[in-house]
mmCIF file of C-alpha atoms in Angstrom:
data_model
loop_
_atom_site.group_PDB
_atom_site.id
_atom_site.type_symbol
_atom_site.label_atom_id
_atom_site.label_comp_id
_atom_site.label_asym_id
_atom_site.label_seq_id
_atom_site.Cartn_x
_atom_site.Cartn_y
_atom_site.Cartn_z
ATOM 1 C CA UNK A 86 201.056 152.803 163.948
ATOM 2 C CA UNK A 87 198.168 153.888 163.131
ATOM 3 C CA UNK A 88 196.523 154.163 159.182
ATOM 4 C CA UNK A 89 193.178 156.619 158.479
ATOM 5 C CA UNK A 90 190.867 156.146 155.586
ATOM 6 C CA UNK A 91 190.081 160.250 154.653
ATOM 7 C CA UNK A 92 188.694 159.813 151.451
ATOM 8 C CA UNK A 93 186.851 156.847 148.596
ATOM 9 C CA UNK A 94 187.221 157.867 144.872
ATOM 10 C CA UNK A 95 183.017 156.509 143.872
ATOM 11 C CA UNK A 96 184.602 155.811 140.452
ATOM 12 C CA UNK A 97 187.358 153.494 141.175
ATOM 13 C CA UNK A 98 189.058 151.613 144.393
ATOM 14 C CA UNK A 99 191.301 154.691 144.587
ATOM 15 C CA UNK A 100 191.958 155.775 148.401
ATOM 16 C CA UNK A 101 193.691 158.343 150.321
ATOM 17 C CA UNK A 102 194.441 158.288 153.664
ATOM 18 C CA UNK A 103 197.282 159.698 156.638
ATOM 19 C CA UNK A 104 199.869 156.153 157.900
ATOM 20 C CA UNK A 105 200.721 157.541 161.567
ATOM 21 C CA UNK A 106 204.254 156.934 162.791
ATOM 22 C CA UNK A 107 206.858 157.380 165.038
ATOM 23 C CA UNK A 108 208.297 159.339 163.411
ATOM 24 C CA UNK A 109 205.535 161.045 161.658
ATOM 25 C CA UNK A 110 203.004 161.550 159.614
ATOM 26 C CA UNK A 111 202.493 159.587 155.779
ATOM 27 C CA UNK A 112 199.782 161.086 153.679
ATOM 28 C CA UNK A 113 198.618 157.906 151.205
ATOM 29 C CA UNK A 114 198.558 157.094 148.146
ATOM 30 C CA UNK A 115 202.562 158.110 148.660
ATOM 31 C CA UNK A 116 205.237 157.148 146.320
ATOM 32 C CA UNK A 117 208.868 156.356 148.343
ATOM 33 C CA UNK A 118 212.148 157.522 147.111
ATOM 34 C CA UNK A 119 214.707 154.220 147.578
ATOM 35 C CA UNK A 120 217.857 154.165 150.020
ATOM 36 C CA UNK A 121 219.334 151.090 149.335
ATOM 37 C CA UNK A 122 222.495 151.962 151.178
ATOM 38 C CA UNK A 123 221.019 154.760 153.387
ATOM 39 C CA UNK A 124 220.851 157.034 150.491
ATOM 40 C CA UNK A 125 218.463 158.832 147.929
ATOM 41 C CA UNK A 126 221.479 158.389 144.958
ATOM 42 C CA UNK A 127 222.589 161.604 144.197
ATOM 43 C CA UNK A 128 220.081 163.369 145.915
ATOM 44 C CA UNK A 129 220.964 165.967 149.695
ATOM 45 C CA UNK A 130 218.144 165.249 152.510
ATOM 46 C CA UNK A 131 217.441 168.517 152.301
ATOM 47 C CA UNK A 132 216.391 168.634 148.726
ATOM 48 C CA UNK A 133 214.548 165.472 149.577
ATOM 49 C CA UNK A 134 212.319 167.575 152.483
ATOM 50 C CA UNK A 135 212.396 170.487 151.264
ATOM 51 C CA UNK A 136 212.443 169.863 146.823
ATOM 52 C CA UNK A 137 210.832 166.463 146.350
ATOM 53 C CA UNK A 138 209.225 166.147 149.939
ATOM 54 C CA UNK A 139 209.552 163.043 150.483
ATOM 55 C CA UNK A 140 207.918 162.207 153.820
ATOM 56 C CA UNK A 141 209.177 158.302 154.020
ATOM 57 C CA UNK A 142 212.654 157.212 151.978
ATOM 58 C CA UNK A 143 213.523 153.100 152.418
ATOM 59 C CA UNK A 144 217.037 151.091 152.800
ATOM 60 C CA UNK A 145 217.963 147.985 152.164
ATOM 61 C CA UNK A 146 218.361 145.310 154.408
ATOM 62 C CA UNK A 147 220.946 142.973 152.752
ATOM 63 C CA UNK A 148 222.606 146.142 151.703
ATOM 64 C CA UNK A 149 223.177 147.391 154.853
ATOM 65 C CA UNK A 150 223.424 144.476 156.562
ATOM 66 C CA UNK A 151 226.361 143.647 154.485
ATOM 67 C CA UNK A 152 227.719 147.133 154.404
ATOM 68 C CA UNK A 153 228.152 149.192 156.609
ATOM 69 C CA UNK A 154 226.663 145.618 159.044
ATOM 70 C CA UNK A 155 225.034 145.667 161.949
ATOM 71 C CA UNK A 156 228.296 147.199 164.083
ATOM 72 C CA UNK A 157 228.615 150.383 162.719
ATOM 73 C CA UNK A 158 224.676 150.551 162.917
ATOM 74 C CA UNK A 159 223.656 149.862 166.408
ATOM 75 C CA UNK A 160 226.286 152.162 167.475
ATOM 76 C CA UNK A 161 225.214 154.756 165.382
ATOM 77 C CA UNK A 162 222.053 154.505 167.016
ATOM 78 C CA UNK A 163 220.092 152.861 163.943
ATOM 79 C CA UNK A 164 220.075 154.159 160.674
ATOM 80 C CA UNK A 165 217.603 157.092 160.728
ATOM 81 C CA UNK A 166 221.105 158.875 162.999
ATOM 82 C CA UNK A 167 223.270 157.227 160.797
ATOM 83 C CA UNK A 168 222.397 159.156 157.945
ATOM 84 C CA UNK A 169 220.692 162.257 160.180
ATOM 85 C CA UNK A 170 217.261 161.376 158.684
ATOM 86 C CA UNK A 171 214.413 162.093 160.878
ATOM 87 C CA UNK A 172 211.211 161.316 158.325
ATOM 88 C CA UNK A 173 209.896 157.824 158.472
ATOM 89 C CA UNK A 174 211.768 154.564 157.066
ATOM 90 C CA UNK A 175 210.230 151.742 155.285
ATOM 91 C CA UNK A 176 213.448 148.086 155.085
ATOM 92 C CA UNK A 177 212.802 145.576 152.778
ATOM 93 C CA UNK A 178 213.690 142.401 153.986
ATOM 94 C CA UNK A 179 216.479 141.418 151.391
ATOM 95 C CA UNK A 180 214.569 138.517 150.320
ATOM 96 C CA UNK A 181 214.499 140.268 146.838
ATOM 97 C CA UNK A 182 217.969 141.346 146.240
ATOM 98 C CA UNK A 183 219.478 137.694 147.560
ATOM 99 C CA UNK A 184 216.625 136.371 144.049
ATOM 100 C CA UNK A 185 218.412 139.364 141.860
ATOM 101 C CA UNK A 186 222.110 139.372 142.822
ATOM 102 C CA UNK A 187 222.997 136.459 145.002
ATOM 103 C CA UNK A 188 224.866 134.025 142.001
ATOM 104 C CA UNK A 189 224.963 131.162 144.687
ATOM 105 C CA UNK A 190 221.871 130.648 146.957
ATOM 106 C CA UNK A 191 219.931 128.546 148.743
ATOM 107 C CA UNK A 192 216.718 128.418 149.675
ATOM 108 C CA UNK A 193 215.667 125.722 152.720
ATOM 109 C CA UNK A 194 212.557 125.622 155.416
ATOM 110 C CA UNK A 195 215.182 127.219 157.605
ATOM 111 C CA UNK A 196 215.716 130.410 155.612
ATOM 112 C CA UNK A 197 218.179 131.226 152.649
ATOM 113 C CA UNK A 198 222.244 130.751 152.165
ATOM 114 C CA UNK A 199 223.749 133.385 149.357
ATOM 115 C CA UNK A 200 227.357 135.079 148.937
ATOM 116 C CA UNK A 201 227.771 138.502 149.105
ATOM 117 C CA UNK A 202 228.018 140.255 146.226
ATOM 118 C CA UNK A 203 230.703 142.287 147.754
ATOM 119 C CA UNK A 204 233.463 140.040 148.260
ATOM 120 C CA UNK A 205 231.513 136.318 147.433
ATOM 121 C CA UNK A 206 231.452 135.964 151.581
ATOM 122 C CA UNK A 207 228.792 133.901 151.986
ATOM 123 C CA UNK A 208 225.873 134.693 154.727
ATOM 124 C CA UNK A 209 222.413 133.815 156.039
ATOM 125 C CA UNK A 210 219.371 134.734 156.761
ATOM 126 C CA UNK A 211 216.648 133.086 158.379
ATOM 127 C CA UNK A 212 212.860 134.570 159.248
ATOM 128 C CA UNK A 213 214.846 134.882 163.187
ATOM 129 C CA UNK A 214 217.718 136.705 162.677
ATOM 130 C CA UNK A 215 216.391 139.198 159.503
ATOM 131 C CA UNK A 216 214.082 140.372 163.043
ATOM 132 C CA UNK A 217 216.977 140.959 164.858
ATOM 133 C CA UNK A 218 218.649 142.438 162.071
ATOM 134 C CA UNK A 219 215.365 145.262 161.010
ATOM 135 C CA UNK A 220 215.528 146.094 164.862
ATOM 136 C CA UNK A 221 218.664 147.401 164.858
ATOM 137 C CA UNK A 222 218.898 149.371 161.146
ATOM 138 C CA UNK A 223 215.549 150.595 163.209
ATOM 139 C CA UNK A 224 212.950 151.143 160.377
ATOM 140 C CA UNK A 225 209.801 152.274 161.425
ATOM 141 C CA UNK A 226 208.084 149.626 158.846
ATOM 142 C CA UNK A 227 209.810 146.222 157.851
ATOM 143 C CA UNK A 228 209.239 144.100 155.919
ATOM 144 C CA UNK A 229 208.975 139.888 156.367
ATOM 145 C CA UNK A 230 211.551 137.387 154.752
ATOM 146 C CA UNK A 231 210.362 136.400 151.886
ATOM 147 C CA UNK A 232 211.456 134.645 148.525
ATOM 148 C CA UNK A 233 210.590 136.756 145.436
ATOM 149 C CA UNK A 234 209.634 134.051 143.131
ATOM 150 C CA UNK A 235 209.846 135.167 139.089
ATOM 151 C CA UNK A 236 207.393 136.092 137.152
ATOM 152 C CA UNK A 237 207.174 133.567 134.745
ATOM 153 C CA UNK A 238 207.481 130.608 137.142
ATOM 154 C CA UNK A 239 205.438 127.697 136.413
ATOM 155 C CA UNK A 240 202.657 126.996 139.072
ATOM 156 C CA UNK A 241 204.826 123.909 141.011
ATOM 157 C CA UNK A 242 207.346 126.536 141.163
ATOM 158 C CA UNK A 243 204.898 129.422 142.740
ATOM 159 C CA UNK A 244 202.972 126.705 145.144
ATOM 160 C CA UNK A 245 206.585 125.652 146.847
ATOM 161 C CA UNK A 246 208.058 129.680 146.579
ATOM 162 C CA UNK A 247 204.844 130.085 148.479
ATOM 163 C CA UNK A 248 205.169 127.060 150.609
ATOM 164 C CA UNK A 249 208.645 128.647 151.602
ATOM 165 C CA UNK A 250 207.626 132.582 152.221
ATOM 166 C CA UNK A 251 204.046 131.383 154.501
ATOM 167 C CA UNK A 252 206.678 129.311 156.858
ATOM 168 C CA UNK A 253 208.429 131.857 157.300
ATOM 169 C CA UNK A 254 206.316 134.498 157.930
ATOM 170 C CA UNK A 255 205.136 132.339 161.079
ATOM 171 C CA UNK A 256 208.433 132.807 162.195
ATOM 172 C CA UNK A 257 209.345 136.129 161.785
ATOM 173 C CA UNK A 258 205.533 136.886 163.349
ATOM 174 C CA UNK A 259 206.954 135.242 166.609
ATOM 175 C CA UNK A 260 210.252 136.725 166.921
ATOM 176 C CA UNK A 261 209.324 140.209 165.995
ATOM 177 C CA UNK A 262 206.974 140.122 168.637
ATOM 178 C CA UNK A 263 208.890 137.999 171.239
ATOM 179 C CA UNK A 264 211.342 141.133 170.971
ATOM 180 C CA UNK A 265 211.583 144.604 171.423
ATOM 181 C CA UNK A 266 212.560 147.652 169.642
ATOM 182 C CA UNK A 267 215.942 148.960 170.890
ATOM 183 C CA UNK A 268 215.961 153.100 170.002
ATOM 184 C CA UNK A 269 212.309 154.019 171.846
ATOM 185 C CA UNK A 270 210.349 154.660 169.203
ATOM 186 C CA UNK A 271 207.697 151.778 168.231
ATOM 187 C CA UNK A 272 208.334 149.381 164.841
ATOM 188 C CA UNK A 273 205.942 147.389 162.900
ATOM 189 C CA UNK A 274 206.227 144.815 160.173
ATOM 190 C CA UNK A 275 203.660 143.906 156.988
ATOM 191 C CA UNK A 276 203.404 140.418 155.660
ATOM 192 C CA UNK A 277 204.214 140.377 152.017
ATOM 193 C CA UNK A 278 201.695 138.822 149.843
ATOM 194 C CA UNK A 279 203.167 136.154 147.300
ATOM 195 C CA UNK A 280 201.752 134.173 144.423
ATOM 196 C CA UNK A 281 203.313 134.751 141.131
ATOM 197 C CA UNK A 282 200.153 135.113 138.696
ATOM 198 C CA UNK A 283 197.422 132.458 139.964
ATOM 199 C CA UNK A 284 194.618 133.840 141.496
ATOM 200 C CA UNK A 285 194.688 130.175 143.855
ATOM 201 C CA UNK A 286 197.867 131.180 145.498
ATOM 202 C CA UNK A 287 197.139 134.530 146.345
ATOM 203 C CA UNK A 288 194.203 134.251 147.452
ATOM 204 C CA UNK A 289 196.613 131.204 149.936
ATOM 205 C CA UNK A 290 199.247 133.954 150.868
ATOM 206 C CA UNK A 291 196.314 137.035 151.322
ATOM 207 C CA UNK A 292 194.197 134.056 153.488
ATOM 208 C CA UNK A 293 197.143 133.369 155.198
ATOM 209 C CA UNK A 294 198.830 136.990 156.167
ATOM 210 C CA UNK A 295 195.483 138.551 157.467
ATOM 211 C CA UNK A 296 195.764 135.809 159.522
ATOM 212 C CA UNK A 297 198.658 137.608 162.136
ATOM 213 C CA UNK A 298 196.600 141.095 162.343
ATOM 214 C CA UNK A 299 199.314 143.219 161.065
ATOM 215 C CA UNK A 300 199.389 147.063 160.843
ATOM 216 C CA UNK A 301 200.239 146.761 156.503
ATOM 217 C CA UNK A 302 199.912 144.553 154.107
ATOM 218 C CA UNK A 303 202.137 144.135 151.291
ATOM 219 C CA UNK A 304 201.571 142.894 147.276
ATOM 220 C CA UNK A 305 205.209 141.163 146.654
ATOM 221 C CA UNK A 306 206.256 139.584 143.447
ATOM 222 C CA UNK A 307 205.374 141.992 140.660
ATOM 223 C CA UNK A 308 206.870 143.624 137.945
ATOM 224 C CA UNK A 309 209.701 140.897 137.391
ATOM 225 C CA UNK A 310 208.875 139.694 134.529
ATOM 226 C CA UNK A 311 204.718 138.730 133.848
ATOM 227 C CA UNK A 312 202.740 140.709 131.637
ATOM 228 C CA UNK A 313 201.519 144.523 132.880
ATOM 229 C CA UNK A 314 198.957 143.417 132.402
ATOM 230 C CA UNK A 315 198.678 139.989 134.887
ATOM 231 C CA UNK A 316 200.487 142.526 137.363
ATOM 232 C CA UNK A 317 197.032 144.268 137.122
ATOM 233 C CA UNK A 318 194.557 141.520 137.523
ATOM 234 C CA UNK A 319 196.567 140.383 140.183
ATOM 235 C CA UNK A 320 195.458 143.742 142.166
ATOM 236 C CA UNK A 321 192.587 143.756 140.959
ATOM 237 C CA UNK A 322 191.782 140.320 143.407
ATOM 238 C CA UNK A 323 194.262 140.886 145.681
ATOM 239 C CA UNK A 324 193.887 144.337 146.980
ATOM 240 C CA UNK A 325 189.350 143.958 147.504
ATOM 241 C CA UNK A 326 190.696 140.557 150.480
ATOM 242 C CA UNK A 327 193.176 143.139 152.206
ATOM 243 C CA UNK A 328 191.430 144.350 155.260
ATOM 244 C CA UNK A 329 190.527 147.985 154.243
ATOM 245 C CA UNK A 330 191.519 150.143 157.677
ATOM 246 C CA UNK A 331 195.195 148.705 156.771
ATOM 247 C CA UNK A 332 197.609 149.894 154.310
ATOM 248 C CA UNK A 333 198.618 148.347 150.775
ATOM 249 C CA UNK A 334 202.528 148.642 149.592
ATOM 250 C CA UNK A 335 202.788 147.388 145.924
ATOM 251 C CA UNK A 336 206.435 146.785 146.073
ATOM 252 C CA UNK A 337 208.995 147.416 143.308
ATOM 253 C CA UNK A 338 206.698 149.305 141.252
ATOM 254 C CA UNK A 339 206.946 151.175 138.819
ATOM 255 C CA UNK A 340 206.218 154.028 135.916
ATOM 256 C CA UNK A 341 204.517 156.622 136.778
ATOM 257 C CA UNK A 342 200.874 155.429 134.563
ATOM 258 C CA UNK A 343 202.125 151.965 136.772
ATOM 259 C CA UNK A 344 200.956 153.713 139.922
ATOM 260 C CA UNK A 345 197.811 155.709 138.967
ATOM 261 C CA UNK A 346 196.567 152.330 137.965
ATOM 262 C CA UNK A 347 197.745 151.012 141.508
ATOM 263 C CA UNK A 348 195.966 153.725 142.948
ATOM 264 C CA UNK A 349 193.119 152.814 141.000
ATOM 265 C CA UNK A 350 192.886 149.560 142.353
ATOM 266 C CA UNK A 351 193.350 150.095 145.996
ATOM 267 C CA UNK A 352 197.343 150.491 146.589
ATOM 268 C CA UNK A 353 198.242 153.127 149.123
ATOM 269 C CA UNK A 354 202.105 152.581 148.957
ATOM 270 C CA UNK A 355 204.727 152.679 146.447
ATOM 271 C CA UNK A 356 208.355 152.668 145.640
ATOM 272 C CA UNK A 357 210.946 151.858 142.735
ATOM 273 C CA UNK A 358 214.527 152.377 141.320
ATOM 274 C CA UNK A 359 213.360 153.842 138.454
ATOM 275 C CA UNK A 360 212.952 158.162 138.488
ATOM 276 C CA UNK A 361 216.334 157.981 140.160
ATOM 277 C CA UNK A 362 217.959 155.319 138.166
ATOM 278 C CA UNK A 363 216.377 156.502 134.284
ATOM 279 C CA UNK A 364 217.855 159.839 135.423
ATOM 280 C CA UNK A 365 221.066 159.099 135.986
ATOM 281 C CA UNK A 366 220.328 157.856 132.401
ATOM 282 C CA UNK A 367 219.303 161.081 130.663
ATOM 283 C CA UNK A 368 215.018 159.996 131.457
ATOM 284 C CA UNK A 369 213.177 162.679 132.726
ATOM 285 C CA UNK A 370 209.646 161.772 133.454
ATOM 286 C CA UNK A 371 207.418 164.496 133.665
ATOM 287 C CA UNK A 372 203.625 166.251 133.177
ATOM 288 C CA UNK A 373 203.616 167.218 129.224
ATOM 289 C CA UNK A 374 205.992 163.470 128.683
ATOM 290 C CA UNK A 375 208.752 161.225 128.324
ATOM 291 C CA UNK A 376 212.037 163.131 127.773
ATOM 292 C CA UNK A 377 215.516 161.887 126.646
ATOM 293 C CA UNK A 378 217.627 164.140 127.797
ATOM 294 C CA UNK A 379 220.769 163.655 125.520
ATOM 295 C CA UNK A 380 218.247 164.660 122.295
ATOM 296 C CA UNK A 381 219.850 167.242 119.896
ATOM 297 C CA UNK A 382 216.180 168.134 119.789
ATOM 298 C CA UNK A 383 217.189 169.872 123.435
ATOM 299 C CA UNK A 384 220.077 171.543 122.386
ATOM 300 C CA UNK A 385 218.830 175.156 121.739
ATOM 301 C CA UNK A 386 215.582 174.196 124.055
ATOM 302 C CA UNK A 387 216.216 177.151 126.946
ATOM 303 C CA UNK A 388 212.431 176.074 129.047
ATOM 304 C CA UNK A 389 211.943 175.063 132.004
ATOM 305 C CA UNK A 390 212.380 171.380 132.614
ATOM 306 C CA UNK A 391 209.166 171.191 133.184
ATOM 307 C CA UNK A 392 206.599 174.015 132.350
ATOM 308 C CA UNK A 393 203.871 172.260 134.707
ATOM 309 C CA UNK A 394 206.418 171.339 137.231
ATOM 310 C CA UNK A 395 206.873 172.658 140.437
ATOM 311 C CA UNK A 396 210.616 171.242 142.268
ATOM 312 C CA UNK A 397 213.594 174.053 142.234
ATOM 313 C CA UNK A 398 215.244 172.033 139.369
ATOM 314 C CA UNK A 399 212.072 172.841 137.465
ATOM 315 C CA UNK A 400 212.330 176.030 137.784
ATOM 316 C CA UNK A 401 216.063 176.833 138.143
ATOM 317 C CA UNK A 402 217.493 174.934 134.658
ATOM 318 C CA UNK A 403 216.411 174.287 131.252
ATOM 319 C CA UNK A 404 216.147 171.371 128.747
ATOM 320 C CA UNK A 405 219.227 172.639 126.999
ATOM 321 C CA UNK A 406 221.568 173.244 130.212
ATOM 322 C CA UNK A 407 220.446 169.626 131.169
ATOM 323 C CA UNK A 408 221.587 167.952 127.889
ATOM 324 C CA UNK A 409 224.592 170.103 128.025
ATOM 325 C CA UNK A 410 225.667 168.533 130.975
ATOM 326 C CA UNK A 411 224.705 164.719 130.484
ATOM 327 C CA UNK A 412 226.040 165.124 126.184
ATOM 328 C CA UNK A 413 229.466 166.472 128.919
ATOM 329 C CA UNK A 414 229.402 163.781 131.387
ATOM 330 C CA UNK A 415 228.986 166.024 134.352
ATOM 331 C CA UNK A 416 227.472 163.894 137.303
ATOM 332 C CA UNK A 417 225.330 167.203 138.156
ATOM 333 C CA UNK A 418 223.307 165.790 134.995
ATOM 334 C CA UNK A 419 222.201 162.849 137.130
ATOM 335 C CA UNK A 420 221.819 164.803 140.438
ATOM 336 C CA UNK A 421 219.692 167.730 138.394
ATOM 337 C CA UNK A 422 218.151 164.609 136.794
ATOM 338 C CA UNK A 423 217.224 162.364 139.931
ATOM 339 C CA UNK A 424 215.874 165.312 141.753
ATOM 340 C CA UNK A 425 213.391 166.153 138.554
ATOM 341 C CA UNK A 426 211.815 162.605 138.515
ATOM 342 C CA UNK A 427 211.564 161.778 142.571
ATOM 343 C CA UNK A 428 210.218 165.572 142.588
ATOM 344 C CA UNK A 429 207.359 165.233 139.773
ATOM 345 C CA UNK A 430 207.054 161.161 141.601
ATOM 346 C CA UNK A 431 206.029 163.003 145.087
ATOM 347 C CA UNK A 432 204.012 165.439 142.988
ATOM 348 C CA UNK A 433 201.927 162.456 140.981
ATOM 349 C CA UNK A 434 200.113 161.259 144.095
ATOM 350 C CA UNK A 435 199.674 164.470 145.281
ATOM 351 C CA UNK A 436 197.609 165.659 142.990
ATOM 352 C CA UNK A 437 196.566 161.813 142.813
ATOM 353 C CA UNK A 438 195.632 162.814 146.536
ATOM 354 C CA UNK A 439 193.225 166.040 145.410
ATOM 355 C CA UNK A 440 191.682 164.357 143.200
ATOM 356 C CA UNK A 441 190.685 161.283 145.058
ATOM 357 C CA UNK A 442 189.614 164.416 147.543
ATOM 358 C CA UNK A 443 187.311 165.748 144.899
ATOM 359 C CA UNK A 444 185.729 162.628 143.787
ATOM 360 C CA UNK A 445 186.862 162.083 140.162
ATOM 361 C CA UNK A 446 189.760 160.355 140.326
ATOM 362 C CA UNK A 447 189.333 158.395 137.672
ATOM 363 C CA UNK A 448 188.750 160.808 134.787
ATOM 364 C CA UNK A 449 191.498 162.427 135.855
ATOM 365 C CA UNK A 450 194.195 159.307 136.133
ATOM 366 C CA UNK A 451 192.686 158.443 132.064
ATOM 367 C CA UNK A 452 193.520 162.228 131.056
ATOM 368 C CA UNK A 453 196.597 162.006 132.809
ATOM 369 C CA UNK A 454 198.419 158.613 131.814
ATOM 370 C CA UNK A 455 197.758 160.162 128.353
ATOM 371 C CA UNK A 456 199.917 162.910 128.914
ATOM 372 C CA UNK A 457 202.760 161.486 131.000
ATOM 373 C CA UNK A 458 203.458 158.345 128.980
ATOM 374 C CA UNK A 459 204.435 160.585 126.003
ATOM 375 C CA UNK A 460 207.459 160.219 124.228
ATOM 376 C CA UNK A 461 208.704 163.627 123.966
#
């Protein structure tokens, strides 16, 4: 995998580039739709490609390991073939899911033992078997196993958590470099920079991670309970310390405004369940602001969902129609809203690239955030 930086914004740390992978090129900055169990909820792959214009999607190691399981994925020839997706895939290691979903978990230097949220069965992830699992899944970009430290953790807990993540990273990197891809294309892995909201721990995490000379680096443990200002502070600290010629991935973030502020601080890659999860609950993100599609005010509004939008659903369906579907309990409502929101997020990062290339990203970003954060 190779990253080419093409342009930098003269008034911020924003940059744009191209990430080359075995399943195609990814133009950065990029938003990656979340396809946790091998599916981006409610959106056909055809629409992901043609309307949303997704260049990469996610899968999740924890969920895929539990169901359908590694035997099925190996027999299918990996996740790309299993879900019939021929563009790049990134997999999270499952560390966040162990943190957030498992009612009983035990973390030790050896690994993490957890209970399945499906049937309560016990399982263990070690750095070694986590590599093996992601080899079988077959993602183009794999995440190293880490502990996702809570955003409100004290320094003592964050220190212990970082020590655990560092030890796991050393073993993960060793195993990854001792093994080979299974399906005829290259895979790579990103270390995850943890350290909660403590500058000394974040700096230590970066110093440790860059020793592995990875093809890219992830920034984890943000947007997990800490104030937004602290997240931006950590990005301003971490991004300049990471290699300039490697992509930077901010995990699990976030709102459209978070994404633009992250780009301004030097982040290249983002993912979040917000566009689909909030879409299924009736929230639409648009260039004019945020809409609750269950509101009475849209009952007889026959204008497009987003007059400035470029997607098929924006050109096809009205606000009144989508509101009708939501109040009627139709599943089609969530499908339309999810596709719209994903298309908006991808349009957002495309426009960011345009303005980075034009050299006016910083001023455009401030004006865009004022518009897209309004409640309509």
